Coordinates of C-alpha atoms in Angstrom, one line a residue:
M21 CA -30.6 -114.9 -108.6
L22 CA -33.9 -116.0 -110.2
T23 CA -35.2 -119.4 -111.3
R24 CA -36.3 -120.1 -114.9
K25 CA -40.0 -119.9 -113.9
Q26 CA -39.5 -116.6 -112.1
I27 CA -37.7 -115.1 -115.1
Q28 CA -40.5 -116.4 -117.4
L29 CA -43.2 -114.8 -115.2
L30 CA -41.4 -111.5 -115.0
E31 CA -40.9 -111.5 -118.8
F32 CA -44.6 -112.2 -119.4
I33 CA -45.7 -109.5 -117.0
Q34 CA -43.3 -107.0 -118.7
K35 CA -44.6 -107.8 -122.2
R36 CA -48.3 -107.7 -121.2
M37 CA -47.8 -104.3 -119.4
A38 CA -46.0 -102.9 -122.4
R39 CA -48.7 -104.1 -124.7
D40 CA -51.9 -103.4 -122.6
G41 CA -50.8 -101.0 -119.9
V42 CA -52.0 -103.2 -117.2
P43 CA -50.6 -106.4 -115.6
P44 CA -52.1 -109.8 -116.6
S45 CA -54.4 -111.6 -114.3
F46 CA -53.3 -114.5 -112.2
D47 CA -55.3 -116.9 -114.4
E48 CA -53.4 -115.5 -117.5
M49 CA -50.1 -115.9 -115.7
K50 CA -51.0 -119.5 -114.8
D51 CA -51.9 -120.4 -118.4
A52 CA -48.8 -118.6 -119.8
L53 CA -46.5 -120.6 -117.5
D54 CA -48.5 -123.8 -117.9
L55 CA -49.1 -124.3 -114.2
R56 CA -51.9 -126.3 -112.7
S57 CA -53.0 -123.9 -110.1
K58 CA -52.8 -120.2 -109.1
S59 CA -51.0 -121.1 -105.9
G60 CA -47.9 -121.6 -108.0
I61 CA -48.2 -118.1 -109.4
H62 CA -48.8 -116.7 -105.9
R63 CA -45.5 -118.2 -104.8
L64 CA -43.6 -117.0 -107.8
V65 CA -45.0 -113.4 -107.4
T66 CA -44.1 -113.5 -103.7
A67 CA -40.6 -114.6 -104.5
L68 CA -40.2 -111.8 -107.1
E69 CA -41.5 -109.2 -104.6
E70 CA -39.1 -110.5 -101.9
R71 CA -36.2 -110.2 -104.3
G72 CA -37.1 -106.6 -105.2
F73 CA -38.1 -107.2 -108.8
I74 CA -41.8 -106.3 -108.5
R75 CA -44.0 -104.5 -106.0
R76 CA -47.7 -105.2 -105.3
L77 CA -49.8 -102.1 -104.9
P78 CA -52.3 -102.3 -102.1
H79 CA -56.1 -102.0 -102.5
R80 CA -55.9 -102.3 -106.3
A81 CA -56.8 -105.3 -108.4
R82 CA -54.2 -106.7 -110.7
A83 CA -51.8 -104.0 -109.4
L84 CA -48.2 -105.0 -110.0
E85 CA -45.3 -102.7 -110.6
I86 CA -42.0 -103.8 -112.1
L87 CA -39.1 -102.3 -110.2
R88 CA -36.1 -103.8 -112.1
L89 CA -35.3 -106.6 -114.5
P90 CA -32.6 -109.2 -114.3
D91 CA -29.6 -109.3 -116.6
A92 CA -31.1 -112.3 -118.3
L93 CA -33.9 -110.0 -119.7
T94 CA -32.0 -106.7 -120.0
H95 CA -28.8 -108.2 -121.5
P96 CA -29.7 -111.6 -123.0
A97 CA -26.8 -113.7 -124.0
T98 CA -26.3 -113.8 -127.8
D99 CA -23.7 -116.6 -127.8
A100 CA -25.5 -119.1 -125.7
P101 CA -28.7 -121.1 -126.4
A102 CA -31.8 -119.6 -124.9
E103 CA -32.2 -122.6 -122.5
T104 CA -28.8 -121.9 -120.9
A105 CA -28.8 -118.1 -120.9
G106 CA -28.5 -116.8 -117.3
F107 CA -29.6 -119.1 -114.5
T108 CA -31.7 -121.9 -115.9
P109 CA -32.4 -124.4 -113.2
R110 CA -34.3 -127.6 -113.7
V111 CA -36.3 -129.5 -111.1
I112 CA -35.2 -132.7 -109.6
S113 CA -37.1 -135.4 -111.4
N114 CA -40.5 -136.4 -110.0
D115 CA -38.9 -139.7 -109.2
A116 CA -36.5 -139.5 -106.4
P117 CA -33.0 -138.8 -107.9
T118 CA -32.2 -142.4 -108.4
R119 CA -28.4 -142.5 -108.2
P120 CA -27.8 -139.2 -110.1
R121 CA -24.7 -139.1 -112.2
G122 CA -21.7 -139.3 -109.9
A123 CA -23.8 -139.8 -106.7
L124 CA -21.8 -141.9 -104.3
S125 CA -22.7 -144.6 -101.7
I126 CA -21.0 -144.4 -98.3
A127 CA -17.3 -145.0 -98.2
D128 CA -15.0 -145.8 -95.4
S129 CA -12.5 -143.2 -96.5
A130 CA -11.8 -140.1 -94.4
A131 CA -13.3 -137.8 -97.1
V132 CA -15.8 -138.5 -99.9
E133 CA -16.5 -136.4 -102.9
L134 CA -20.2 -135.8 -103.4
P135 CA -21.9 -134.2 -106.4
L136 CA -23.4 -130.7 -105.7
M137 CA -26.7 -131.0 -107.5
G138 CA -27.6 -127.3 -107.3
R139 CA -29.6 -125.1 -105.0
I140 CA -32.5 -125.9 -102.6
A141 CA -34.8 -123.3 -101.1
A142 CA -35.0 -122.7 -97.3
G143 CA -37.6 -120.1 -97.8
V144 CA -39.9 -119.5 -100.8
P145 CA -39.6 -122.8 -102.8
I146 CA -37.5 -122.7 -105.9
E147 CA -36.6 -125.1 -108.7
A148 CA -33.6 -127.3 -107.9
I149 CA -31.0 -128.2 -110.5
S150 CA -30.8 -131.8 -111.4
E151 CA -27.4 -131.6 -113.0
I152 CA -24.0 -131.7 -111.1
S153 CA -22.4 -128.3 -110.9
H154 CA -19.3 -129.5 -109.1
H155 CA -18.3 -131.8 -106.2
V156 CA -17.7 -131.1 -102.6
S157 CA -15.6 -133.1 -100.1
V158 CA -17.4 -134.3 -97.0
P159 CA -16.3 -136.6 -94.1
G160 CA -17.1 -140.2 -94.7
T161 CA -18.5 -140.4 -91.2
M162 CA -21.2 -137.9 -92.2
L163 CA -22.8 -140.5 -94.6
T164 CA -25.2 -143.1 -93.3
G165 CA -26.1 -146.6 -94.6
R166 CA -25.4 -147.8 -98.1
E167 CA -27.7 -145.3 -99.8
C168 CA -26.6 -142.7 -102.3
H169 CA -25.9 -139.2 -101.1
Y170 CA -25.7 -135.8 -102.8
A171 CA -25.2 -132.1 -101.7
L172 CA -27.4 -129.0 -102.3
E173 CA -26.6 -125.4 -101.6
V174 CA -29.2 -123.7 -99.3
R175 CA -30.9 -120.4 -100.4
G176 CA -33.0 -118.6 -97.8
D177 CA -33.4 -118.3 -94.0
S178 CA -36.5 -120.4 -93.2
M179 CA -34.5 -123.1 -91.4
I180 CA -32.2 -120.8 -89.3
E181 CA -33.5 -122.0 -86.0
A182 CA -32.5 -125.6 -87.0
G183 CA -29.0 -124.2 -87.5
I184 CA -29.2 -124.1 -91.4
N185 CA -28.2 -120.7 -92.9
D186 CA -28.3 -119.2 -96.3
G187 CA -25.3 -120.4 -98.2
D188 CA -24.8 -123.6 -96.3
V189 CA -24.3 -126.8 -98.1
V190 CA -26.6 -129.6 -97.0
V191 CA -25.8 -133.4 -97.4
I192 CA -28.8 -135.3 -98.4
R193 CA -29.4 -139.1 -98.3
E194 CA -31.7 -140.3 -101.1
Q195 CA -34.9 -141.8 -99.8
D196 CA -38.6 -141.5 -100.7
S197 CA -40.1 -141.6 -97.2
A198 CA -39.7 -139.7 -94.0
E199 CA -40.5 -139.8 -90.3
N200 CA -42.2 -137.0 -88.5
G201 CA -39.6 -134.4 -87.5
D202 CA -37.1 -135.3 -90.4
I203 CA -35.7 -132.4 -92.4
I204 CA -36.3 -133.3 -96.0
V205 CA -36.0 -132.2 -99.6
A206 CA -39.6 -132.0 -100.6
L207 CA -40.8 -131.7 -104.2
I208 CA -44.1 -129.8 -104.3
E209 CA -46.6 -130.3 -107.2
G210 CA -43.8 -131.8 -109.3
H211 CA -41.8 -128.6 -110.0
E212 CA -40.8 -126.8 -106.8
A213 CA -38.2 -128.0 -104.3
T214 CA -37.7 -126.9 -100.7
L215 CA -35.9 -127.9 -97.5
K216 CA -38.4 -128.2 -94.6
R217 CA -39.3 -130.3 -91.6
Y218 CA -41.7 -133.0 -92.4
R219 CA -45.0 -133.8 -90.5
R220 CA -47.7 -136.1 -91.6
K221 CA -51.3 -135.2 -90.4
G222 CA -53.6 -137.8 -91.7
A223 CA -53.8 -137.5 -95.5
M224 CA -52.1 -134.1 -95.4
I225 CA -48.4 -133.2 -95.2
A226 CA -47.1 -130.3 -93.2
L227 CA -43.9 -128.7 -94.3
E228 CA -42.6 -126.7 -91.3
A229 CA -40.1 -123.9 -91.4
A230 CA -37.7 -123.3 -88.5
N231 CA -38.2 -119.5 -88.6
P232 CA -41.4 -117.9 -87.1
A233 CA -41.4 -115.5 -90.1
Y234 CA -42.5 -118.4 -92.4
E235 CA -45.9 -120.1 -92.1
T236 CA -46.2 -123.9 -92.1
R237 CA -47.6 -125.2 -95.4
I238 CA -50.3 -127.9 -95.3
L239 CA -50.5 -129.8 -98.6
P240 CA -52.3 -132.9 -99.8
E241 CA -50.2 -136.0 -99.6
G242 CA -50.2 -136.4 -103.4
S243 CA -48.7 -132.9 -103.8
V244 CA -45.5 -133.6 -101.8
R245 CA -42.8 -136.1 -102.9
V246 CA -39.9 -136.9 -100.5
Q247 CA -36.6 -136.6 -102.4
G248 CA -34.2 -137.3 -99.5
R249 CA -33.4 -136.6 -95.8
L250 CA -30.8 -134.2 -94.4
V251 CA -27.9 -136.0 -92.8
G252 CA -25.2 -133.4 -92.6
L253 CA -24.2 -129.8 -93.2
I254 CA -21.1 -127.9 -94.4
R255 CA -20.5 -124.3 -93.7
S256 CA -17.8 -122.0 -95.2
Y257 CA -16.6 -119.0 -93.3

């Protein structure tokens, strides 16, 4: 399943190749998607390649090959607004999700209903949905303090050595700061969300995976905003 930005990029590449016979440059992709840096395009291209939609051809400049297209492009919905056709995630607000609709503070009951706010990447960062898709029931003892909590569905395997698998549901306590070693929801450059271990190194923030297949990302402090800290996990079998 692709994010809105990934679909937009794939559609742009397809149209440019149909028109010009060659893929667009990374600068052209950046401008088309209104991103501030080419690093965001690199991440989107990598995500599309990992999901089998495109292939980068080695030793050739601007060499991309489209392998397949998602249903959102091959069979666009005709009875739904364009903004909601297919999977149209929206990023968690730049401000920490201050009591999202339906978010609950800790309760003393045996089970508490938490809003599932969408998906979070444990792998290549994706956009996270800021609207409630449904609710999940969690033990009240899993929640800490009086802060609000919400749930996110994990996509990817970068945190498997921390016991977090693809498809798990993580319980997040809202907060805008973190201690070294905390597993957090990080918002990167205002539009990408990911689940990683937090380390501060001077004026830089390291977002560490728990899988040797993924490199630690070192980003300027101003590029990373803490959206919450992992406090629990739910797994279905």
